Coordinates of C-alpha atoms and ligand atoms in Angstrom, one line a residue:
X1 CA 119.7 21.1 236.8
X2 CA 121.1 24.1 235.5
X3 CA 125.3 23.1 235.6
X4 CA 126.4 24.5 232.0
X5 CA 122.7 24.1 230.6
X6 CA 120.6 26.3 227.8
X7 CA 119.9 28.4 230.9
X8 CA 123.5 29.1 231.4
X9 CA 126.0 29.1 233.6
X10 CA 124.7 29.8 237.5
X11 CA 125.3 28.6 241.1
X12 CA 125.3 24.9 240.1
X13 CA 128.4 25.6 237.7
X14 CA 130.3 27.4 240.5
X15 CA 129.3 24.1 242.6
X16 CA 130.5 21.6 240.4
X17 CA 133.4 23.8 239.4
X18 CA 134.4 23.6 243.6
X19 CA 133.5 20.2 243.5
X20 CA 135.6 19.1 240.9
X21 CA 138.9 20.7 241.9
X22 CA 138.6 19.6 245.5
X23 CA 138.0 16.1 244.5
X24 CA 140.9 16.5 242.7
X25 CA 143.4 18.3 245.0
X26 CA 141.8 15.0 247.6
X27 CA 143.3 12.4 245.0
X28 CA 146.3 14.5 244.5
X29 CA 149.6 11.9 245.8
X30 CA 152.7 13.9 245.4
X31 CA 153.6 13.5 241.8
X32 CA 149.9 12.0 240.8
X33 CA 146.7 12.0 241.4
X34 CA 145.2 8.2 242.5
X35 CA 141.8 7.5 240.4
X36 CA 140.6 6.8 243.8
X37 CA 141.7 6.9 247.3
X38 CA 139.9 3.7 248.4
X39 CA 139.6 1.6 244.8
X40 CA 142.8 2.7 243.1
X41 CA 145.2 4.2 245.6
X42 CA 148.0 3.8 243.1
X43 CA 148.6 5.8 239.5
X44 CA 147.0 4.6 236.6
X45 CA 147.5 5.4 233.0
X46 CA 144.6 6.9 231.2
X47 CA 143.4 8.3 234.6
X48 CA 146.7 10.1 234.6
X49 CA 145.6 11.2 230.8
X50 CA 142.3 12.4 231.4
X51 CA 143.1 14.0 234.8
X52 CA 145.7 15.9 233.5
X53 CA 143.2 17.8 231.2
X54 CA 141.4 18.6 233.9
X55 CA 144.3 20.2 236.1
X56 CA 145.2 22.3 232.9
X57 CA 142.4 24.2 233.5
X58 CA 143.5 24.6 237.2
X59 CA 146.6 23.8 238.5
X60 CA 148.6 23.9 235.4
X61 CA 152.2 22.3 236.4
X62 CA 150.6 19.5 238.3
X63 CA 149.2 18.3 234.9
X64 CA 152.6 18.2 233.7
X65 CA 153.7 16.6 236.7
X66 CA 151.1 13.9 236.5
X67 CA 152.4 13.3 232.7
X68 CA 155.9 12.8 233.6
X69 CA 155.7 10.8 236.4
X70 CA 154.1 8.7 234.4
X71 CA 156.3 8.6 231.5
X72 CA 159.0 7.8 234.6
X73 CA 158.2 4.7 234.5
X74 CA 157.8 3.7 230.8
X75 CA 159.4 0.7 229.8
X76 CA 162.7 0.5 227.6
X77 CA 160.6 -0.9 224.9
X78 CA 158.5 2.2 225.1
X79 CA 155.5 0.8 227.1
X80 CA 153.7 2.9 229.3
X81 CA 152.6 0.8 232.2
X82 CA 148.5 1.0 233.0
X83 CA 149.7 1.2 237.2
X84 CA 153.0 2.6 238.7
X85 CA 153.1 1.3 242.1
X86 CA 153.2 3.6 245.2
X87 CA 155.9 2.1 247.1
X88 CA 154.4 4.4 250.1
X89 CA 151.6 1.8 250.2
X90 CA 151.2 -1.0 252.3
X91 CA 150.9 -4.7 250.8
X92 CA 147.1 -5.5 250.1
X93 CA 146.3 -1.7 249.1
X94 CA 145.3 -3.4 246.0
X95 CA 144.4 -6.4 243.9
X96 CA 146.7 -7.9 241.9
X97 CA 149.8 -5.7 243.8
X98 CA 153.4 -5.0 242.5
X99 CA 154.4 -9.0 244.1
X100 CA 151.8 -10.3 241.9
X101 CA 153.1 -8.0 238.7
X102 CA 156.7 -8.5 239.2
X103 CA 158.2 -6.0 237.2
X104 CA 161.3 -6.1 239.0
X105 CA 162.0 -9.1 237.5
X106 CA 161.5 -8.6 233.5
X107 CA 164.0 -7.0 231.4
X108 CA 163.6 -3.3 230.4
X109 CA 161.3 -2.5 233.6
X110 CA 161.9 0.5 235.4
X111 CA 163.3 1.3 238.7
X112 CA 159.4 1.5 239.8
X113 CA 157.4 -1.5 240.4
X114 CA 154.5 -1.3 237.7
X115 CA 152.5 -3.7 235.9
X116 CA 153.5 -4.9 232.3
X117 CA 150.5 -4.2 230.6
X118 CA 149.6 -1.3 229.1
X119 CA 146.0 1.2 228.4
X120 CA 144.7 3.2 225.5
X121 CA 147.2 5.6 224.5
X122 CA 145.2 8.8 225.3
X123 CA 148.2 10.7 226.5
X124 CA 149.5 12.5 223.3
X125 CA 146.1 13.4 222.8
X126 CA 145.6 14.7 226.3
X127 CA 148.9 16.6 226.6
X128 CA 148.3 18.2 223.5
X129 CA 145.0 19.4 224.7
X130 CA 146.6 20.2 228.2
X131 CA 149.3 22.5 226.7
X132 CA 146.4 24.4 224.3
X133 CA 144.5 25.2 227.3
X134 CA 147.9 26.7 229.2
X135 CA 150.5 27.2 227.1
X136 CA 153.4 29.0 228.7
X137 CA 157.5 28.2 228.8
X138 CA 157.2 25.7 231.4
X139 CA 154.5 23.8 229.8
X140 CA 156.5 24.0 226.2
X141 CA 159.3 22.6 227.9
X142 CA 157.9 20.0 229.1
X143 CA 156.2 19.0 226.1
X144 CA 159.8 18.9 224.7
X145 CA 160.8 16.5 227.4
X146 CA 157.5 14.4 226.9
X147 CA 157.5 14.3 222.9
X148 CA 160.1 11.6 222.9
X149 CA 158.3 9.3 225.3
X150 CA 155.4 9.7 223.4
X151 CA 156.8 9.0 220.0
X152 CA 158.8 5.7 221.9
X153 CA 154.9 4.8 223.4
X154 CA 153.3 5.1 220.1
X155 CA 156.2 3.0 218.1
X156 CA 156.1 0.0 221.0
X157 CA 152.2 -0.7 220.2
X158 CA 153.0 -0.4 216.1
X159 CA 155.4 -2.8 216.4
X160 CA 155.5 -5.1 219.2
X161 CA 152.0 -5.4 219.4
X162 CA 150.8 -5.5 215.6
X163 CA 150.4 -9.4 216.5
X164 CA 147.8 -9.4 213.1
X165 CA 150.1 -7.8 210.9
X166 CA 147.6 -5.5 210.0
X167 CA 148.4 -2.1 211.2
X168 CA 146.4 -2.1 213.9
X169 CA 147.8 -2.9 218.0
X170 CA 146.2 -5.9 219.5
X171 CA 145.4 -5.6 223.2
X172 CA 146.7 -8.5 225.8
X173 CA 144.1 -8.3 228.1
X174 CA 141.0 -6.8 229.2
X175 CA 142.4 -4.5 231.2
X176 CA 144.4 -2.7 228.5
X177 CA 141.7 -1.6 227.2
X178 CA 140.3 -0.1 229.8
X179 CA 136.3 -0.9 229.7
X180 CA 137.6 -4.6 231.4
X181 CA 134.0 -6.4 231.8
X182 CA 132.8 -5.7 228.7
X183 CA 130.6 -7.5 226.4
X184 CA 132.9 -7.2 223.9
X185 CA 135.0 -9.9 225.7
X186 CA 132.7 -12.0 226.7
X187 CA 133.4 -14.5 223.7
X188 CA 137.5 -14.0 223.5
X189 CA 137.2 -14.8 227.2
X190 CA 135.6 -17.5 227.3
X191 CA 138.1 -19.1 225.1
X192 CA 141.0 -18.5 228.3
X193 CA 141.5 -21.6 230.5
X194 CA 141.2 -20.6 234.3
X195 CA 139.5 -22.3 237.5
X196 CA 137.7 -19.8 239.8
X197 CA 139.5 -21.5 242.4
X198 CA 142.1 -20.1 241.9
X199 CA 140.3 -17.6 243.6
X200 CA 140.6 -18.9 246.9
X201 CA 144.1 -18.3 246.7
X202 CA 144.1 -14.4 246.6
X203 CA 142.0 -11.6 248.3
X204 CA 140.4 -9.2 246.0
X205 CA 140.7 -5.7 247.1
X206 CA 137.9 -4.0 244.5
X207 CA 134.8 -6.1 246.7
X208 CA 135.9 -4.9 249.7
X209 CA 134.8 -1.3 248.4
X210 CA 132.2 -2.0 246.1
X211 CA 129.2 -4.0 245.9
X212 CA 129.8 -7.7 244.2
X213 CA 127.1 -7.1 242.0
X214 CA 128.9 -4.3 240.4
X215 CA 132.1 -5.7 239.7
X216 CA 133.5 -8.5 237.1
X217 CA 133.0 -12.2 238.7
X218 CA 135.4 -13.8 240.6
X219 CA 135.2 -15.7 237.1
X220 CA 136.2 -13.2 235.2
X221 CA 139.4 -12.3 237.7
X222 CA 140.6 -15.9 237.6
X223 CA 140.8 -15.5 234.2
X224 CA 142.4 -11.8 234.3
X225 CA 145.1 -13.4 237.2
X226 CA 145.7 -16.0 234.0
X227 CA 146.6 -13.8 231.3
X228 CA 148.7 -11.7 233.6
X229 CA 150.7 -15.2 235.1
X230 CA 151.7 -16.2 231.7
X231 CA 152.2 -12.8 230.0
X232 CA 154.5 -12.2 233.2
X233 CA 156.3 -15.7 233.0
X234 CA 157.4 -14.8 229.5
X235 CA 158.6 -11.6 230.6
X236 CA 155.9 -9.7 229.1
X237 CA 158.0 -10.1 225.8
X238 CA 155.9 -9.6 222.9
X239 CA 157.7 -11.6 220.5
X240 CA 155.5 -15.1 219.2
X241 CA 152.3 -13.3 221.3
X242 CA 150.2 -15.0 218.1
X243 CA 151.4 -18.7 218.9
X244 CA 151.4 -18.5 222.8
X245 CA 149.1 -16.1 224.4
X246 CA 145.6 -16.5 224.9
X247 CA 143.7 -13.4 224.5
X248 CA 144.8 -11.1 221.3
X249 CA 142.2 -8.6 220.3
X250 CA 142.2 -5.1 218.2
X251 CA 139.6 -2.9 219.9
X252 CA 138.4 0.3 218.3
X253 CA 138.9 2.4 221.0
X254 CA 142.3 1.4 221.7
X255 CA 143.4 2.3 217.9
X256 CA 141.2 5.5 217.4
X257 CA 143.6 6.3 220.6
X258 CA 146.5 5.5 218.6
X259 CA 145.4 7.2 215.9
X260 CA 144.6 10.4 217.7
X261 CA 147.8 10.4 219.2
X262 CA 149.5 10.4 215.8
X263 CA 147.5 13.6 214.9
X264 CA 147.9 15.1 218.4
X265 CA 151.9 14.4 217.7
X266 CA 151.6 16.1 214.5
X267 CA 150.4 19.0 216.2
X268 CA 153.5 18.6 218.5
X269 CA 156.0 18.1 216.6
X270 CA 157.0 21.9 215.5
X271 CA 156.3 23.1 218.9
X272 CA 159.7 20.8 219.9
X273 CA 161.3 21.4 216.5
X274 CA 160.4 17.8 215.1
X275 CA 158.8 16.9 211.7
X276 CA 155.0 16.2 212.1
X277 CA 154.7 14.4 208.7
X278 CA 155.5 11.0 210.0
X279 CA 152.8 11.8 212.6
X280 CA 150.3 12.3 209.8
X281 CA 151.6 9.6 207.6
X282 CA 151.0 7.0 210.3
X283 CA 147.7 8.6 211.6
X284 CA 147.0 8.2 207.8
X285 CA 147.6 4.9 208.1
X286 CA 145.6 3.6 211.3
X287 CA 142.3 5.0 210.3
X288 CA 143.0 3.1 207.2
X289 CA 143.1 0.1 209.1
X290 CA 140.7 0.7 211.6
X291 CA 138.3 0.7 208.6
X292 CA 139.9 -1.4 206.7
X293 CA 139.7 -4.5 209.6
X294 CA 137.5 -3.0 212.1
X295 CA 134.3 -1.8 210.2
X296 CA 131.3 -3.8 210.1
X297 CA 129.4 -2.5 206.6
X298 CA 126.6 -5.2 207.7
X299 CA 125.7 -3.4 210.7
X300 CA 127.3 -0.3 210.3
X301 CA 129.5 -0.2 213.2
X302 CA 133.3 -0.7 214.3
X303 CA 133.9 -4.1 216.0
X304 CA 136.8 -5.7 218.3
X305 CA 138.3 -8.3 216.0
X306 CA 139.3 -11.3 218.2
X307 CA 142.6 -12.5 217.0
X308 CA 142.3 -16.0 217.9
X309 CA 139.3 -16.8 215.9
X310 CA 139.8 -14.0 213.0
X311 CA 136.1 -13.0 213.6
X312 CA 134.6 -9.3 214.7
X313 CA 132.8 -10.0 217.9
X314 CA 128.7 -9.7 218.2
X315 CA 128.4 -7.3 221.0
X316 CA 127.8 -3.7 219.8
X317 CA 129.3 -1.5 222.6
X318 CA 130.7 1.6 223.5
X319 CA 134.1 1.0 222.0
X320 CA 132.5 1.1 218.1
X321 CA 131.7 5.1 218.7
X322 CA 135.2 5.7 219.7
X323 CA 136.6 6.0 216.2
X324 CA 134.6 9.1 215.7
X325 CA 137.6 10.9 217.5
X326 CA 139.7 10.6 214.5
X327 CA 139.3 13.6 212.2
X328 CA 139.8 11.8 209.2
X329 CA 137.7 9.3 209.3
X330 CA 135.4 9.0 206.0
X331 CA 132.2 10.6 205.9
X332 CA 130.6 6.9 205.4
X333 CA 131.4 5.5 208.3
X334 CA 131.4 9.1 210.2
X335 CA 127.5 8.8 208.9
X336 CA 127.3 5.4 210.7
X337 CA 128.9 5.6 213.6
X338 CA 126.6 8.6 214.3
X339 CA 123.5 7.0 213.6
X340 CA 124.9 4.0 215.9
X341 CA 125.2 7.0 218.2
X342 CA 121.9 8.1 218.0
X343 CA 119.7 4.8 217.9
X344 CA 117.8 3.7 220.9
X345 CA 121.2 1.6 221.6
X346 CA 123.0 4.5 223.0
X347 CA 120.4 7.6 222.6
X348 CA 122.9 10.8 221.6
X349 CA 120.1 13.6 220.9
X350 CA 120.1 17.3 221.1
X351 CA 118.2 16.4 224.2
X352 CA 118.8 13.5 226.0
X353 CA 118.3 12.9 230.1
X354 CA 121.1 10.5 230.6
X355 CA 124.8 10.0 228.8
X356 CA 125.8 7.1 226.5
X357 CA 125.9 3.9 228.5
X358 CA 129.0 1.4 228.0
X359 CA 126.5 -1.2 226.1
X360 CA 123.8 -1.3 224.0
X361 CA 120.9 -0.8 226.1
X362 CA 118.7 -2.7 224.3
X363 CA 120.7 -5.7 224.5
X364 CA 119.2 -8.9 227.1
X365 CA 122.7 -9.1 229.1
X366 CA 122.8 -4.9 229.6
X367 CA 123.6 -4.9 233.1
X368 CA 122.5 -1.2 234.4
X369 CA 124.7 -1.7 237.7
X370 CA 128.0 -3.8 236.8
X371 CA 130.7 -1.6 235.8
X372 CA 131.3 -1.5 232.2
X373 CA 128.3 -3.8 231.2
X374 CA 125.5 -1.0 231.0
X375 CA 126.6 2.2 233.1
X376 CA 127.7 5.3 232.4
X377 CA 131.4 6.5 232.7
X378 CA 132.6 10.0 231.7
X379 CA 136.1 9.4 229.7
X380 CA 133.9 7.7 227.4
X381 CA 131.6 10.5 226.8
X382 CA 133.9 12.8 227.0
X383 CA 136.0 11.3 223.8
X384 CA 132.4 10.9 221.8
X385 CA 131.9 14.1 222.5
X386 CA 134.8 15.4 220.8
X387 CA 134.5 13.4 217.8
X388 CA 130.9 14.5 217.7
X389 CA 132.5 18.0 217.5
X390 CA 135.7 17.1 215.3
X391 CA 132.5 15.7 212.4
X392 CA 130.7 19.1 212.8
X393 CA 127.8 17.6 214.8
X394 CA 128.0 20.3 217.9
X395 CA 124.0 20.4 218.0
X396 CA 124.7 16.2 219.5
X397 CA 128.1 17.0 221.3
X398 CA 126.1 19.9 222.9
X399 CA 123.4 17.4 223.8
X400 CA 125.7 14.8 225.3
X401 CA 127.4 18.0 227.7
X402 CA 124.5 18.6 229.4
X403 CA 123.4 15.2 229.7
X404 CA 126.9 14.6 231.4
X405 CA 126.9 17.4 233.7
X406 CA 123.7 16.8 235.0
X407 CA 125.0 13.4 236.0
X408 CA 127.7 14.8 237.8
X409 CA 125.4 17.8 239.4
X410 CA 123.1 15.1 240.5
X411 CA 125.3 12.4 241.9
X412 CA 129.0 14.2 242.4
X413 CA 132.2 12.6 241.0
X414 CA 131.4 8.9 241.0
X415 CA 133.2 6.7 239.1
X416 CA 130.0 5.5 237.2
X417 CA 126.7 6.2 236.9
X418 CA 123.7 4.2 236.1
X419 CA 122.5 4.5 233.1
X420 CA 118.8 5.0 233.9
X421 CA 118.3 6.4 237.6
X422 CA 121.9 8.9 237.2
X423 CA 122.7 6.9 240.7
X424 CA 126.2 7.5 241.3
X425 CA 128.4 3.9 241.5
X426 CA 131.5 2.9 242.2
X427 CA 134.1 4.9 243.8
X428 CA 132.4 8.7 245.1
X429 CA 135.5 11.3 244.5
X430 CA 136.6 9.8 241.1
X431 CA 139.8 11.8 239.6
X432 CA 138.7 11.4 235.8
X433 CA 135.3 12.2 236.6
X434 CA 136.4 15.8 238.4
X435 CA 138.6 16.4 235.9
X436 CA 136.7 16.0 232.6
X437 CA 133.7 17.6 234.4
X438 CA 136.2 20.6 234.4
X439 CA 137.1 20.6 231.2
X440 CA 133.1 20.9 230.2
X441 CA 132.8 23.8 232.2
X442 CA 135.6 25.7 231.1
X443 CA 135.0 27.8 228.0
X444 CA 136.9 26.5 224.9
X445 CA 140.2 26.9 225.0
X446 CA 141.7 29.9 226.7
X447 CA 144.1 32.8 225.1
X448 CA 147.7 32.3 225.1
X449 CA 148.7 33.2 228.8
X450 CA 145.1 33.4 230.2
X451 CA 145.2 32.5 233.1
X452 CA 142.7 30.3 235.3
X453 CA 140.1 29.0 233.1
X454 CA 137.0 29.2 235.8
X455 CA 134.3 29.8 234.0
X456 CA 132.3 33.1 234.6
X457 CA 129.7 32.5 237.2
Ligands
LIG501 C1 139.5 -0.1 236.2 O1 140.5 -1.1 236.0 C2 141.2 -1.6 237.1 C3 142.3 -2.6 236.5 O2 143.2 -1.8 235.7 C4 140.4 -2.4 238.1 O3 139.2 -2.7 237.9 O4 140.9 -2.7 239.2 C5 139.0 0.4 234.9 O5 137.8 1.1 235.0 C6 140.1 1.1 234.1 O6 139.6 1.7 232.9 C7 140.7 2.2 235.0 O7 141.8 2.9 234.4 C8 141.1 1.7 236.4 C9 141.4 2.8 237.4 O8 140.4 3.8 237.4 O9 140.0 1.0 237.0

């Protein structure tokens, strides 16, 4: 394939480029775009994040409006809910819906009906990245009107959810941080009470588009429905998490997200005439403990730490590599995390023929075809990548580019790709997938008042 390669840019750039944008202006919903119109027909949170990066390059005040409407419906404790509803949609669009979630009934909800859990805070990060790409009057402004929200986002997870007391933000449940079948949960998960029968109670919406095989067990969603009943019986309050909930963990990804958002803030902050050292003070302060409670020195690689049993858990996954996206990070575990990078576990070169997978490939459980137990997704290459270049290593980041855009030139905007074949899975017109495919293409990052951003074909 030639899409963005050594060769250059040529006709398969100008397709993907078309590609992507239609994909996107298919997902588009009238203040969002849906991840996908069949899968996930309602907005989600780090979709919205990633997505809006991707309409910077193109339609510039729809990635605003994709921001915002999200940060409509943040909590009054300052959570950012992972779905806002679309009230448009009928009941059974999706599985669990906003009668499941209940929102209307918890304190602090908004006038929306969203869940009451939350996903990696990528947005700071992303709108940061959004306004470099188009900066203009309209976009500082609402930056200005966002900057708020995203302080209020950022303060919720460092204090309602520092359940380990540690400086670090414990996730609820699986799906808050994002990669929801993952090895890495296999353990904490087994330790939550649920019967599958349970099951037989509900109708799951994801196998009715996807093939079983790909998707978490019906196992596995007995237990999600479980954490979410007794998370959303208590209100979703956070207070006394550590006595009564059952899964607490602090993933890597999760707080490198944090901690990028701080520095992304800082970067902020005298664009809307605040301070950015309490930005940098606090990003400081995470990679601190991410290190500090997160880094394996056996093995040489960042961990979830399961907060029930105290213990880092076994599985080495894509979530270790994520703290690469944090600038400060020490050269030590910079050095390891890239060699983690580079084993035959995830197989980062200069050349390589397909992107990071979501597990160890070497592992006996890698699953090449269930969701986030062995494929390929783009948001998590994508962040690699940029730590890869934030550490100085653009001979890898390079690598990983073209290994990502020959995915998508081969297979379109799937959700997920397998890791071997570059078969594309899951959902076929995936918005985070256009989007970040986008943001590859486009040269780095355009003048003040460029405008566009298609690359030269
Ligand atoms: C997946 O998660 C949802 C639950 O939130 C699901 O499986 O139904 C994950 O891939 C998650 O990371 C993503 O944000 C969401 C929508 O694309 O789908």
């Amino acid at each position: 394939m030639s899409a963005g390669g050594a060769e250059g840019p040529g006709a398969d750039t100008e397709r993907l480029w078309r590609l992507a944008v239609a994909t996107l202006d298919g997902n588009w919903e009238h203040d969002h775009t849906v991840p996908s119109r069949t899968l996930y027909p309602h907005q989600w949170s780090w979709d919205s994040a990633f997505i809006a990066v991707g309409l910077a390059h193109v339609r510039p005040d729809r990635a605003w409006r994709e921001l915002e409407s999200l940060f409509r419906a943040q909590w009054a404790d300052g959570r950012v809910p992972h779905i806002v509803f679309n009230p448009r949609l009928p009941v059974g669009a999706y599985f669990p819906g906003p009668e499941f979630w209940a929102s209307d009934r918890a304190d602090g909800a908004p006038a929306a009906a969203t869940s009451g859990l939350v996903q990696p805070p990528v947005h700071a990060l992303t709108a940061w990245l959004a306004y470099r790409r188009a900066p203009s009057d309209a976009a500082r402004a609402a930056l200005a009107r966002l900057y708020p929200r995203l302080v209020a986002q950022q303060r919720y997870l460092a204090t309602r959810r520092d359940v380990g007391g540690g400086g670090l933000a414990c996730v609820v449940h699986p799906w808050e941080s994002g990669l929801d079948n993952s090895p890495a949960w296999d353990g904490p998960m087994a330790a939550v009470p649920a019967d599958v029968a349970v099951m037989r109670a509900y109708r799951r919406h994801d196998t009715r588009h996807a093939p079983a095989a790909h998707r978490p067990t019906d196992l596995d969603y007995a237990r999600y429905v479980a954490i979410v009943a007794g998370y959303r019986d208590g209100g979703y309050r956070d207070d006394d998490l550590g006595r009564r909930h059952p899964f607490l963990v602090e993933c890597p990804l999760f707080n490198a997200a944090a901690g990028a958002a701080e520095h992304a803030l800082a970067r902020i902050a005298p664009l809307v005439g605040a301070d950015p050292g309490p930005h940098r003070e606090r990003a400081a302060g995470i990679t601190e403990a991410l290190v500090r409670r997160l880094y394996d020195p056996r093995t040489g690689t960042f961990r979830p730490r399961d907060l029930r049993t105290g213990r880092l858990v076994p599985a080495r996954t894509v979530l270790g590599l994520a703290p690469l996206i944090l600038p400060d990070l020490p050269a030590p575990q910079v050095a390891a995390v890239v060699t983690e990078a580079c084993s035959a576990r995830f197989g980062v070169a200069r050349q390589m023929d397909r992107p990071l997978p979501s597990y160890d490939r070497t592992a006996p459980d890698f699953e090449p075809l269930r969701y986030w137990r062995g494929p390929s997704w783009m948001n998590i290459n994508w962040l690699v990548r940029r730590g890869l270049l934030a550490h100085g290593r653009a001979d890898l980041a390079d690598g990983l580019r073209r290994s990502m855009l020959g995915l998508v030139a081969g297979a379109g905007c799937h959700e997920y790709f397998h890791p071997d074949t570059g078969a594309g899975l899951g959902s076929p017109a995936f918005g985070w997938t256009a989007a970040l495919v986008l943001d590859l293409l486009a040269r780095e990052p355009a003048p003040a008042g460029a405008a566009g951003g298609r690359p030269a074909v």
